[in-house]
Short mmCIF file of C-alpha atoms in Angstrom, two decimals:
data_model
loop_
_atom_site.label_atom_id
_atom_site.label_comp_id
_atom_site.label_asym_id
_atom_site.label_seq_id
_atom_site.Cartn_x
_atom_site.Cartn_y
_atom_site.Cartn_z
CA GLU K 16 3.06 18.90 -12.41
CA GLU K 17 2.66 15.83 -11.19
CA ASN K 18 -0.42 14.75 -9.17
CA ARG K 19 0.31 11.70 -8.88
CA SER K 20 0.09 9.39 -5.33
CA MET K 21 4.22 9.17 -4.13
CA MET K 22 6.51 8.69 -1.65
CA TYR K 23 10.15 9.87 -0.98
CA MET K 24 12.76 7.99 -0.89
CA SER K 25 16.54 9.00 1.45
CA THR K 26 19.70 8.90 -1.36
CA ASP K 27 22.92 8.39 -0.74
CA SER K 28 23.79 11.96 0.14
CA LEU K 29 20.84 12.44 2.12
CA ALA K 30 18.40 13.87 0.19
CA LEU K 31 14.74 13.02 -0.82
CA ARG K 32 13.88 11.56 -3.86
CA ALA K 33 9.93 11.66 -5.10
CA VAL K 34 8.88 8.09 -6.03
CA PRO K 35 5.94 7.89 -7.83
CA LEU K 36 3.37 5.31 -6.49
CA PRO K 37 2.38 2.30 -9.14
CA ASP K 38 -0.46 2.08 -10.42
CA VAL K 39 -2.43 -0.38 -8.01
CA ALA K 40 -1.33 2.50 -5.20
CA GLN K 41 -3.25 4.86 -7.20
CA ARG K 42 -6.80 3.72 -7.26
CA SER K 43 -8.33 4.98 -4.23
CA PRO K 44 -6.17 6.23 -0.98
CA ILE K 45 -3.92 4.93 0.34
CA GLN K 46 -4.94 4.70 4.18
CA ASP K 47 -1.56 3.12 6.01
CA MET K 48 1.56 2.51 4.69
CA LEU K 49 3.55 -0.49 7.12
CA VAL K 50 7.87 0.57 5.63
CA ASP K 51 10.03 -3.11 6.69
CA SER K 52 13.17 -1.81 6.42
CA ALA K 53 14.72 -5.57 6.97
CA LYS K 54 12.93 -6.77 3.92
CA GLY K 55 12.97 -3.70 2.30
CA GLU K 56 8.74 -4.28 1.85
CA ILE K 57 6.12 -1.93 2.09
CA LEU K 58 2.78 -2.67 2.73
CA PHE K 59 0.15 -0.75 1.90
CA VAL K 60 -3.65 -0.21 3.37
CA GLY K 61 -6.43 1.80 1.62
CA ASN K 62 -10.12 1.98 -0.42
CA GLU K 63 -12.92 4.02 0.58
CA THR K 64 -16.74 4.00 -0.67
CA SER K 65 -17.64 7.46 -1.22
CA PHE K 66 -18.33 8.56 -5.04
CA LEU K 67 -17.07 11.20 -6.80
CA THR K 68 -19.44 11.87 -10.18
CA GLU K 69 -15.91 11.94 -12.80
CA PHE K 70 -14.23 9.13 -10.96
CA GLY K 71 -17.25 6.24 -9.38
CA MET K 72 -16.85 4.63 -6.80
CA HIS K 73 -13.45 4.63 -5.16
CA MET K 74 -14.01 0.42 -3.65
CA ALA K 75 -10.26 -0.60 -6.18
CA ASN K 76 -7.71 -0.92 -3.57
CA VAL K 77 -7.56 -2.87 -1.46
CA GLY K 78 -4.04 -3.30 -0.33
CA ALA K 79 -0.72 -4.36 -2.05
CA SER K 80 3.59 -4.78 -1.35
CA LEU K 81 5.72 -3.11 -2.62
CA MET K 82 9.12 -4.17 -2.59
CA ILE K 83 12.06 -1.75 -2.57
CA GLU K 84 16.25 -2.93 -4.29
CA ASP K 85 19.59 -0.74 -4.11
CA GLY K 86 17.32 2.07 -3.47
CA HIS K 87 14.65 1.78 -6.21
CA LEU K 88 10.92 0.65 -5.57
CA GLU K 89 10.94 -2.24 -8.21
CA LYS K 90 8.25 -2.17 -10.35
CA THR K 91 6.83 -5.92 -9.58
CA GLN K 92 4.31 -5.69 -6.95
CA SER K 93 2.27 -8.62 -5.53
CA SER K 94 -1.47 -8.31 -3.52
CA LEU K 95 -2.40 -8.72 0.06
CA GLY K 96 -5.27 -11.54 -1.22
CA LEU K 97 -7.87 -8.88 1.06
CA PRO K 98 -11.60 -8.85 -1.13
CA LYS K 99 -12.03 -6.22 -2.93
CA ASP K 100 -14.33 -4.33 -0.62
CA ALA K 101 -12.82 -4.39 2.44
CA VAL K 102 -11.86 -0.76 4.13
CA SER K 103 -8.73 -1.27 5.45
CA ARG K 104 -7.53 1.48 7.32
CA GLN K 105 -4.55 0.11 9.53
CA ILE K 106 -2.17 -2.71 8.55
CA VAL K 107 0.15 -4.00 11.71
CA LYS K 108 2.64 -6.13 12.01
CA LEU K 109 2.50 -9.39 14.31
CA ASP K 110 5.62 -11.45 13.54
CA ASN K 111 7.94 -12.16 10.57
CA ASN K 112 5.53 -13.30 8.42
CA ARG K 113 1.93 -12.20 9.69
CA TYR K 114 0.40 -9.08 9.44
CA LEU K 115 -3.60 -7.78 10.44
CA VAL K 116 -5.47 -5.49 8.77
CA ILE K 117 -7.74 -3.33 10.52
CA CYS K 118 -10.96 -2.62 8.35
CA ASN K 119 -13.52 -0.33 9.06
CA ASP K 120 -17.01 -2.58 9.48
CA GLY K 121 -16.17 -5.42 8.46
CA PRO K 122 -14.05 -8.11 9.37
CA HIS K 123 -10.66 -7.67 10.10
CA TYR K 124 -8.33 -10.11 8.13
CA LEU K 125 -4.81 -12.26 9.19
CA VAL K 126 -2.63 -11.88 6.53
CA THR K 127 -0.02 -14.19 5.83
CA LYS K 128 3.46 -13.63 3.49
CA LYS K 129 5.49 -15.53 1.67
CA ASN K 130 9.15 -14.89 1.47
#
């Protein structure tokens, strides 16, 4: 039985293949994902302010960038550089390298990614 957060990628035979997201994406809920197929990149944002007795605070996942190469999720990821207490809810692509991250109860952030 698999309990990790997953994404499904299509294969050459048009089947779907389950791919577990990396550890950084497992730490708290993902609230939004943006797929840039031209760059082979997936950006995600999240975080949660709730407290669970068995897990504690969920403030551990403010977002990252994942790369896809040859239909496989690369093991490396890069941070979006958001503050650890940002409660991100949405990521919007503004242009080729700039994204707007919309947060609950706090400032929104402009993220510029380097190629």
